[in-house]
PDB file of C-alpha atoms in Angstrom:
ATOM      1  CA  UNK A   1     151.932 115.652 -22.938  1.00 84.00           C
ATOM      2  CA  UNK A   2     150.550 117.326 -19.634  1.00 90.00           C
ATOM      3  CA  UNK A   3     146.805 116.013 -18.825  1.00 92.00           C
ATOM      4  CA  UNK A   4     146.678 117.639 -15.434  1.00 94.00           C
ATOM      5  CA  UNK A   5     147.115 120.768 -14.036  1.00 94.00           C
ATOM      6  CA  UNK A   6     148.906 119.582 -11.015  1.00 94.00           C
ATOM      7  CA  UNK A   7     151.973 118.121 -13.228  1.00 94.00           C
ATOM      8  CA  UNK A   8     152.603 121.435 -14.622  1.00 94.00           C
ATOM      9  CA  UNK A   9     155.873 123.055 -13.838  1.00 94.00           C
ATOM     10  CA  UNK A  10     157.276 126.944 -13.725  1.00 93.00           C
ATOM     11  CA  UNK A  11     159.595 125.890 -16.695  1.00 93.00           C
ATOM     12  CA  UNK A  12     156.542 125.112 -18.888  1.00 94.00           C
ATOM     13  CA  UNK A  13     155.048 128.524 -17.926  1.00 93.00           C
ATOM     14  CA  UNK A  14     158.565 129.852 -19.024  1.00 92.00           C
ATOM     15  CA  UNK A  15     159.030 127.926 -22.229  1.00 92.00           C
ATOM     16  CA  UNK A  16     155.639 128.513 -23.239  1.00 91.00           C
ATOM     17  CA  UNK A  17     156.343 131.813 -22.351  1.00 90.00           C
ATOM     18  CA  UNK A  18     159.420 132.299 -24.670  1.00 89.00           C
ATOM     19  CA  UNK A  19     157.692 131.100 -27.222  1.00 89.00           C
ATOM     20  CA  UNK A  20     154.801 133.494 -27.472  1.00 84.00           C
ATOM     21  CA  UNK A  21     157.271 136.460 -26.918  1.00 79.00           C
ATOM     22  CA  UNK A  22     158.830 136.209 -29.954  1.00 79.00           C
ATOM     23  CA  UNK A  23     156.491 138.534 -30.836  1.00 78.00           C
ATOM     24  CA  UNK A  24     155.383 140.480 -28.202  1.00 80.00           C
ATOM     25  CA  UNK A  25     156.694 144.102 -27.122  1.00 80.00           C
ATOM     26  CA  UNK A  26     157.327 145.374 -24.453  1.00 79.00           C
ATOM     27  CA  UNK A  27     153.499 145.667 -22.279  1.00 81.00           C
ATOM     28  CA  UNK A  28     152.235 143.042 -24.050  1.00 86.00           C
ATOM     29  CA  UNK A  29     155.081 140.788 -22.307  1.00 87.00           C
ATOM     30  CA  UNK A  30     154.968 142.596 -18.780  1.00 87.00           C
ATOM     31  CA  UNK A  31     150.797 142.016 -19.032  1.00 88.00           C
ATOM     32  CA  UNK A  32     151.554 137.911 -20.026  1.00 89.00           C
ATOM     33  CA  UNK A  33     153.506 137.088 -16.827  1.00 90.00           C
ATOM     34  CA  UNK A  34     151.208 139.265 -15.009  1.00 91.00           C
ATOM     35  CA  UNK A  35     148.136 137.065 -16.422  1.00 93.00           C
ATOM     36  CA  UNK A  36     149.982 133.795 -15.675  1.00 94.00           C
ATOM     37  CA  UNK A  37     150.598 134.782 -11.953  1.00 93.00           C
ATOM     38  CA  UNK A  38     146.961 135.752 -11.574  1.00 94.00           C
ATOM     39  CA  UNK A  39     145.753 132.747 -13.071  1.00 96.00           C
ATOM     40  CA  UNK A  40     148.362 130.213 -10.835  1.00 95.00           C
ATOM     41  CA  UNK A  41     147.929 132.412  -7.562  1.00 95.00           C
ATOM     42  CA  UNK A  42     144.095 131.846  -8.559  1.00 96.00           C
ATOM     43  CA  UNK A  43     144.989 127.903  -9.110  1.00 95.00           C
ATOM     44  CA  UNK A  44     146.888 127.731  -5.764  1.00 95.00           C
ATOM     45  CA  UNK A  45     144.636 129.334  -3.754  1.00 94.00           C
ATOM     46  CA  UNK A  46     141.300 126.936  -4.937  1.00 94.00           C
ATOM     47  CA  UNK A  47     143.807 123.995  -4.195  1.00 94.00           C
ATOM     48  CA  UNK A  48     143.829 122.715  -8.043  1.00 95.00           C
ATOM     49  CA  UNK A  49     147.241 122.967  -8.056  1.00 94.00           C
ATOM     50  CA  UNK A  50     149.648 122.160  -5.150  1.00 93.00           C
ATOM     51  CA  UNK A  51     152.578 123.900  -5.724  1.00 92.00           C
ATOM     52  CA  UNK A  52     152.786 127.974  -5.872  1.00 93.00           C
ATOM     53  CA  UNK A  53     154.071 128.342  -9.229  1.00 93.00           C
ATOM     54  CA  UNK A  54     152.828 131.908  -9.153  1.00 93.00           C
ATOM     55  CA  UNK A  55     155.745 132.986  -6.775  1.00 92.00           C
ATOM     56  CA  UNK A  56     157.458 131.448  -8.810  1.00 93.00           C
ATOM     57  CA  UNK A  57     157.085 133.393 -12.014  1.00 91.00           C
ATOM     58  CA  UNK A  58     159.167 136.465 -12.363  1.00 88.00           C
ATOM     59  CA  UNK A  59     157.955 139.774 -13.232  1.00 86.00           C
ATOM     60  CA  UNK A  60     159.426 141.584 -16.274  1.00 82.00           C
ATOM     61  CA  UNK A  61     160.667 144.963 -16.168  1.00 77.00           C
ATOM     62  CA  UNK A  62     160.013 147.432 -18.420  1.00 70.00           C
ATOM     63  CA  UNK A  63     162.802 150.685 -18.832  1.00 64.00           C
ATOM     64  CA  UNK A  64     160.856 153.247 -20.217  1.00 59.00           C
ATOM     65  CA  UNK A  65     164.279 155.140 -22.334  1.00 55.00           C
ATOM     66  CA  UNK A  66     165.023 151.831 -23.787  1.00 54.00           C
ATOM     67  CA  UNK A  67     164.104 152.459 -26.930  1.00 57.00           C
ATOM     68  CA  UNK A  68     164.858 155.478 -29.506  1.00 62.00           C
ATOM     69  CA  UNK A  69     161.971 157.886 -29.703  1.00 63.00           C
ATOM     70  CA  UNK A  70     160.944 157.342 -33.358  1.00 69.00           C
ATOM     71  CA  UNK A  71     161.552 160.221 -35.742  1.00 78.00           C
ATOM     72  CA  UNK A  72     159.344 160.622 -39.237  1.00 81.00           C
ATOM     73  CA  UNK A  73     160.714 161.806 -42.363  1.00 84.00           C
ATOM     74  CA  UNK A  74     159.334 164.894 -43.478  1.00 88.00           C
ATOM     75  CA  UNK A  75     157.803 162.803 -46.515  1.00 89.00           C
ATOM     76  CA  UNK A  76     156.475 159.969 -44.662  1.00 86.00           C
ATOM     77  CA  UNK A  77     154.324 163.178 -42.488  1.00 88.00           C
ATOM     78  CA  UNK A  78     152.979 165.045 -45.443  1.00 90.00           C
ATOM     79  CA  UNK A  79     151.971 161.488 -46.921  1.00 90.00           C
ATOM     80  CA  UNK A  80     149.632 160.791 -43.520  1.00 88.00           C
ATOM     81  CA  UNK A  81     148.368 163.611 -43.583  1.00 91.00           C
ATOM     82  CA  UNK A  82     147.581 164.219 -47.347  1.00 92.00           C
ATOM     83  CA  UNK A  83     146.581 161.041 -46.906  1.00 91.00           C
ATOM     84  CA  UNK A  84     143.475 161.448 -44.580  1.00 91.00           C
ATOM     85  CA  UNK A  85     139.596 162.123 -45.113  1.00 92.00           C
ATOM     86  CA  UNK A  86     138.234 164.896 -44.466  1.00 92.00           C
ATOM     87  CA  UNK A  87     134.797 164.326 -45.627  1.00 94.00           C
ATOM     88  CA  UNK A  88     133.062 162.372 -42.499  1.00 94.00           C
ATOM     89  CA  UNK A  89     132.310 163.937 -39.161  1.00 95.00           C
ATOM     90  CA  UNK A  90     135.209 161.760 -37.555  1.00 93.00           C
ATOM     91  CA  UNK A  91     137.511 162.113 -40.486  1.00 94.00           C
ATOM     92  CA  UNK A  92     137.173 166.366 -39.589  1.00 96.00           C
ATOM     93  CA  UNK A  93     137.812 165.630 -36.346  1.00 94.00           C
ATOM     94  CA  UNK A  94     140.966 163.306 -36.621  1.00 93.00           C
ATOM     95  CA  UNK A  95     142.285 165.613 -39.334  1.00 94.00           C
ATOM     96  CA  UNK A  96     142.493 168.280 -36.924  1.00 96.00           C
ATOM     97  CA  UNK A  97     143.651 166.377 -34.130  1.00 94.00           C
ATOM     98  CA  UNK A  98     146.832 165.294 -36.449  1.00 93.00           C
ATOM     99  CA  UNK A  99     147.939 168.734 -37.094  1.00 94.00           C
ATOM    100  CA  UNK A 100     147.654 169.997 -33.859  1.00 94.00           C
ATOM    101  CA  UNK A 101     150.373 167.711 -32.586  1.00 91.00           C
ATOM    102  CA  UNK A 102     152.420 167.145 -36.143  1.00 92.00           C
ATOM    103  CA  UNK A 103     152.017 171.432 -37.017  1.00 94.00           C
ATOM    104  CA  UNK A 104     151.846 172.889 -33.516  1.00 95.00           C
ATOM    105  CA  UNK A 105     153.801 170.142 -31.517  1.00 93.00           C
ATOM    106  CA  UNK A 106     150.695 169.798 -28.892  1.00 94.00           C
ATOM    107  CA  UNK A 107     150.868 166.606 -26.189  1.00 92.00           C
ATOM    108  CA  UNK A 108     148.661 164.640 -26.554  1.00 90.00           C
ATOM    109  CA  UNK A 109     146.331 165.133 -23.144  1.00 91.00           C
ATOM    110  CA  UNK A 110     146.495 169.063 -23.995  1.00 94.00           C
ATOM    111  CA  UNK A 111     144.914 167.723 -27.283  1.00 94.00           C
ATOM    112  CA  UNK A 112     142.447 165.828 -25.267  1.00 92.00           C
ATOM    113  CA  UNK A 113     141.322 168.674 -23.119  1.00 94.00           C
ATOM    114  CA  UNK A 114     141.674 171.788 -25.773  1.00 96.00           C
ATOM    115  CA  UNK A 115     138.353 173.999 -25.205  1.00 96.00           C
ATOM    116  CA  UNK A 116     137.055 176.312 -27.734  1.00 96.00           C
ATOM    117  CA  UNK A 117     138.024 179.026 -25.224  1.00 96.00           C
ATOM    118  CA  UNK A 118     142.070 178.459 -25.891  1.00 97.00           C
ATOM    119  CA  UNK A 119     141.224 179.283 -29.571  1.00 97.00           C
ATOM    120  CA  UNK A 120     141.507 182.706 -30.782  1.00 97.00           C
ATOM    121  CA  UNK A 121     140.517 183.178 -34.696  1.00 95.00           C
ATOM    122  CA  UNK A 122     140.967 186.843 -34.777  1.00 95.00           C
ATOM    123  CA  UNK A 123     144.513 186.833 -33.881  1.00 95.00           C
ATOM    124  CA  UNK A 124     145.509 183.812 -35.269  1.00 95.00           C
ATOM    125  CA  UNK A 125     146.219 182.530 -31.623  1.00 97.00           C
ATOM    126  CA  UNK A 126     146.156 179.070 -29.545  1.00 97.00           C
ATOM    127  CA  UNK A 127     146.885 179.896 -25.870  1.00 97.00           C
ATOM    128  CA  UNK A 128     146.385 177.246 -22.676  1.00 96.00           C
ATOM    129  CA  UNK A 129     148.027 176.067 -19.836  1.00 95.00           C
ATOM    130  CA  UNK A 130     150.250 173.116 -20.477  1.00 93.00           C
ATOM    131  CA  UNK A 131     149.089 169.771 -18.072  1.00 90.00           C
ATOM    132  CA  UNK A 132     152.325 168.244 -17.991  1.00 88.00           C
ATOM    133  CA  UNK A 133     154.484 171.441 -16.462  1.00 89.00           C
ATOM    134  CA  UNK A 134     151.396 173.732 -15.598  1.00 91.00           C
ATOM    135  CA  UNK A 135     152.690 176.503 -17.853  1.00 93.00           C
ATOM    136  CA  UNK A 136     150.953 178.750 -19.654  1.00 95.00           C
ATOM    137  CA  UNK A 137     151.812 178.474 -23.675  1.00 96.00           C
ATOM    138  CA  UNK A 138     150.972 180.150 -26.769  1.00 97.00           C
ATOM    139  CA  UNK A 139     151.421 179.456 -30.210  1.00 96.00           C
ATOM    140  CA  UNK A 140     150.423 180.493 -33.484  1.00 96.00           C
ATOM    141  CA  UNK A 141     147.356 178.852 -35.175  1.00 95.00           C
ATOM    142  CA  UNK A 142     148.248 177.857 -38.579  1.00 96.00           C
ATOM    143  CA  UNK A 143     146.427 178.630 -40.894  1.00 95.00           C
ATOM    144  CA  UNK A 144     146.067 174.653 -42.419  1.00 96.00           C
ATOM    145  CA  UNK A 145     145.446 173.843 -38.399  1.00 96.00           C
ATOM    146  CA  UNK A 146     142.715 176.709 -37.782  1.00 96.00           C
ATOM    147  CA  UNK A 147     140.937 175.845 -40.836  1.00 96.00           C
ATOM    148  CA  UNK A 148     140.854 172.311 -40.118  1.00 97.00           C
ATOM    149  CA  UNK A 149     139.957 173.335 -36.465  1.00 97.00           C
ATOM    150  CA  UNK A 150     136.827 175.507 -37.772  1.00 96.00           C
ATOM    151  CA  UNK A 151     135.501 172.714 -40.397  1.00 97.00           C
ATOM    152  CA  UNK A 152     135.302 170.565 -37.744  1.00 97.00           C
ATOM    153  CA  UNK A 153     133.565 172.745 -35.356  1.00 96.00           C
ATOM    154  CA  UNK A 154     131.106 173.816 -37.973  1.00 96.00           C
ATOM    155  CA  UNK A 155     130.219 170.991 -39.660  1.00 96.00           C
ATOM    156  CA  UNK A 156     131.388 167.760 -37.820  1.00 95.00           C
ATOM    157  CA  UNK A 157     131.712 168.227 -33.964  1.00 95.00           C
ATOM    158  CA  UNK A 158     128.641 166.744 -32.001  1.00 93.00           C
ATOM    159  CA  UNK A 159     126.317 169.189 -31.119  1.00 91.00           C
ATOM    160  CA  UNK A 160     126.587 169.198 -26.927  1.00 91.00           C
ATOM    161  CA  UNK A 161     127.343 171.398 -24.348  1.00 91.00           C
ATOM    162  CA  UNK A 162     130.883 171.317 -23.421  1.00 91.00           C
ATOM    163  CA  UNK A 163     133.717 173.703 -24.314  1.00 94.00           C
ATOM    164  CA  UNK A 164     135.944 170.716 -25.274  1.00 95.00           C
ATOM    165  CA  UNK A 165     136.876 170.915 -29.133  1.00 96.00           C
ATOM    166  CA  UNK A 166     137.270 167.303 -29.766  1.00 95.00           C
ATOM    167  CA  UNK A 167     134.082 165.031 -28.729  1.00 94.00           C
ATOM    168  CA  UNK A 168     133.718 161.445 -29.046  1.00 91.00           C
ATOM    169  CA  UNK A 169     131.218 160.522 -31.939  1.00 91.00           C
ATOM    170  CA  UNK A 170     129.693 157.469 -29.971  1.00 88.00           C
ATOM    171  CA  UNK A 171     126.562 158.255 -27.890  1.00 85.00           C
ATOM    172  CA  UNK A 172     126.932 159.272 -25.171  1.00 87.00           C
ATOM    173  CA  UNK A 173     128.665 162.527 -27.018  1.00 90.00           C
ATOM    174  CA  UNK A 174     131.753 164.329 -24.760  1.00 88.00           C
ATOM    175  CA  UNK A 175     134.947 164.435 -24.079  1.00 87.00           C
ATOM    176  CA  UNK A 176     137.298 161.703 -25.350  1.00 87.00           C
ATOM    177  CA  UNK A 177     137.916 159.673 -22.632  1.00 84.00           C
ATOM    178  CA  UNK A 178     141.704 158.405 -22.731  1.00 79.00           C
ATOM    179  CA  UNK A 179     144.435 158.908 -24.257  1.00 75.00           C
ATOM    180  CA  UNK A 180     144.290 155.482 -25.734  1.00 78.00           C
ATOM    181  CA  UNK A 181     141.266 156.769 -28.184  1.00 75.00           C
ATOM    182  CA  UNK A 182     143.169 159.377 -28.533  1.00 78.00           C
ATOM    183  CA  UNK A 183     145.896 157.310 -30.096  1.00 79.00           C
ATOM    184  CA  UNK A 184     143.592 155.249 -32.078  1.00 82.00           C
ATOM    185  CA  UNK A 185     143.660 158.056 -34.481  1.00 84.00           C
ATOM    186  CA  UNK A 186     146.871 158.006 -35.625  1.00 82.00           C
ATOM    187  CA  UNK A 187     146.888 154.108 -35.919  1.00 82.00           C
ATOM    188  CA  UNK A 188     144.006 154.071 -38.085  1.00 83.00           C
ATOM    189  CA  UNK A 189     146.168 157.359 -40.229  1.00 84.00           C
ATOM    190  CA  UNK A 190     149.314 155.019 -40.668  1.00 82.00           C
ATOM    191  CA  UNK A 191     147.027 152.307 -42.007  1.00 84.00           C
ATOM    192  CA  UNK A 192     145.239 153.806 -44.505  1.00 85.00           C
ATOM    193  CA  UNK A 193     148.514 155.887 -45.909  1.00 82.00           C
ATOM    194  CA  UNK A 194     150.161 152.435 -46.100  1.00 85.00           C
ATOM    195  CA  UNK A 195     152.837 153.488 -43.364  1.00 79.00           C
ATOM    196  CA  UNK A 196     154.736 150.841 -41.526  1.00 77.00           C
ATOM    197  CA  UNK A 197     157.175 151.836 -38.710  1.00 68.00           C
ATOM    198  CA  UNK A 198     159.112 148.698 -36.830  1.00 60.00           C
ATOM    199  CA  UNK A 199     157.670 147.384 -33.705  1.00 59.00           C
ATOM    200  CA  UNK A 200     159.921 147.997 -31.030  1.00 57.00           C
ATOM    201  CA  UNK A 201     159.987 151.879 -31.572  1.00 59.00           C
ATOM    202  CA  UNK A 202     157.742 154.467 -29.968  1.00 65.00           C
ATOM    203  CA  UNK A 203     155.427 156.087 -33.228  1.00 68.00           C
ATOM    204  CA  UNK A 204     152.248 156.770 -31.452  1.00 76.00           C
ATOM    205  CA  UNK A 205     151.292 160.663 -31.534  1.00 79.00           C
ATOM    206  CA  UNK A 206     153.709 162.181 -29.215  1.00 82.00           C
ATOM    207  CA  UNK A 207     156.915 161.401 -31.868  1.00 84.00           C
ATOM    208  CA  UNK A 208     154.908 163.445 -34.345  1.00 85.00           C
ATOM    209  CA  UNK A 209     155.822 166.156 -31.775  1.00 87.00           C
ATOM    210  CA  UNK A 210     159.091 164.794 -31.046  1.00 84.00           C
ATOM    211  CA  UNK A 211     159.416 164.575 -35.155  1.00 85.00           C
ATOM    212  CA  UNK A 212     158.778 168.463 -35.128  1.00 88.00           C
TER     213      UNK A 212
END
């Protein structure tokens, strides 16, 4: 029933607000009442509204333990990753991406950054320096994760000159960029092995490492 801008109200913002976040976790709230302060501190400050509703609005607070880390059953891991291509350049490259992190337990930026240099065939060996505590680890390299590892550098990686093992496939070819690709793997994994985890618990890559 609202035909102006001027008659609205904080409580609309709020019930409207409610409504939508039914379904919304956790960011996706925090970034809505971060968009509606913009937009009314925007508002206020061209005059088409007289009131400062954006002070108004409160800001939502995220706890970053809230939630359980998710684990995956054994079954539900060998089903993603039985379940994935292998055939495509990208499908290589994903592949081998998985099963670093659900085989070796890798985080995901030491993922990002791998260079062929931390890979040892001969011996069977994956050595680098950890990002998050700046220590130096070494692991075996499996041999399901080396072979997956070497088919993609053979026959899908993008031919450039970097020593990073996993490149982008989009022009320009390098280094994935974020993390946030990075996870984009996985998502599209789950959705083509028909794997649904509940929305308010952490399954992006990392709890394949937390799983192992």
């Amino acid at each position: 029933g609202i035909s102006d801008i001027r008659d609205v109200k904080v409580s609309h913002v709020l019930d409207y607000y409610k409504m939508k976040g039914q379904h919304l976790g956790d960011h996706s709230k925090s970034h809505a009442l971060s968009s509606y302060r913009r937009f009314f501190a925007y508002a206020f400050l061209e005059e088409y509204i007289d009131e400062d509703l954006a002070s108004q609005l409160p800001h939502y607070r995220m706890v970053s333990d809230k939630r359980i880390p998710y684990a995956w059953r054994q079954e539900t891991v060998i089903k993603l990753i039985q379940s994935m291509g292998r055939s495509t350049p990208t499908e290589k490259r994903d592949y081998a991406i998985v099963l670093c992190i659900a085989r070796l337990g890798l985080r995901q930026h030491d993922v990002q950054t791998l260079r062929i240099s931390n890979l040892d065939f001969d011996n069977d060996r994956i050595s680098l320096v950890m990002k998050k505590t700046g220590k130096p680890l070494s692991l075996p390299l499996f041999r399901d994760v080396g072979w997956a590892i070497l088919d993609y550098l053979q026959h899908g990686r993008p031919k450039v000159d970097s020593d990073i093992v996993f490149i982008k496939h989009i022009a320009p070819f390098g280094p994935i960029p974020s993390l946030k690709s990075l996870g984009h793997v996985l998502k599209l994994a789950k959705t083509k092995a028909g794997v649904e985890v509940p929305i308010d618990v952490r399954s992006g890559l990392h709890s394949l490492r937390s799983t192992l």
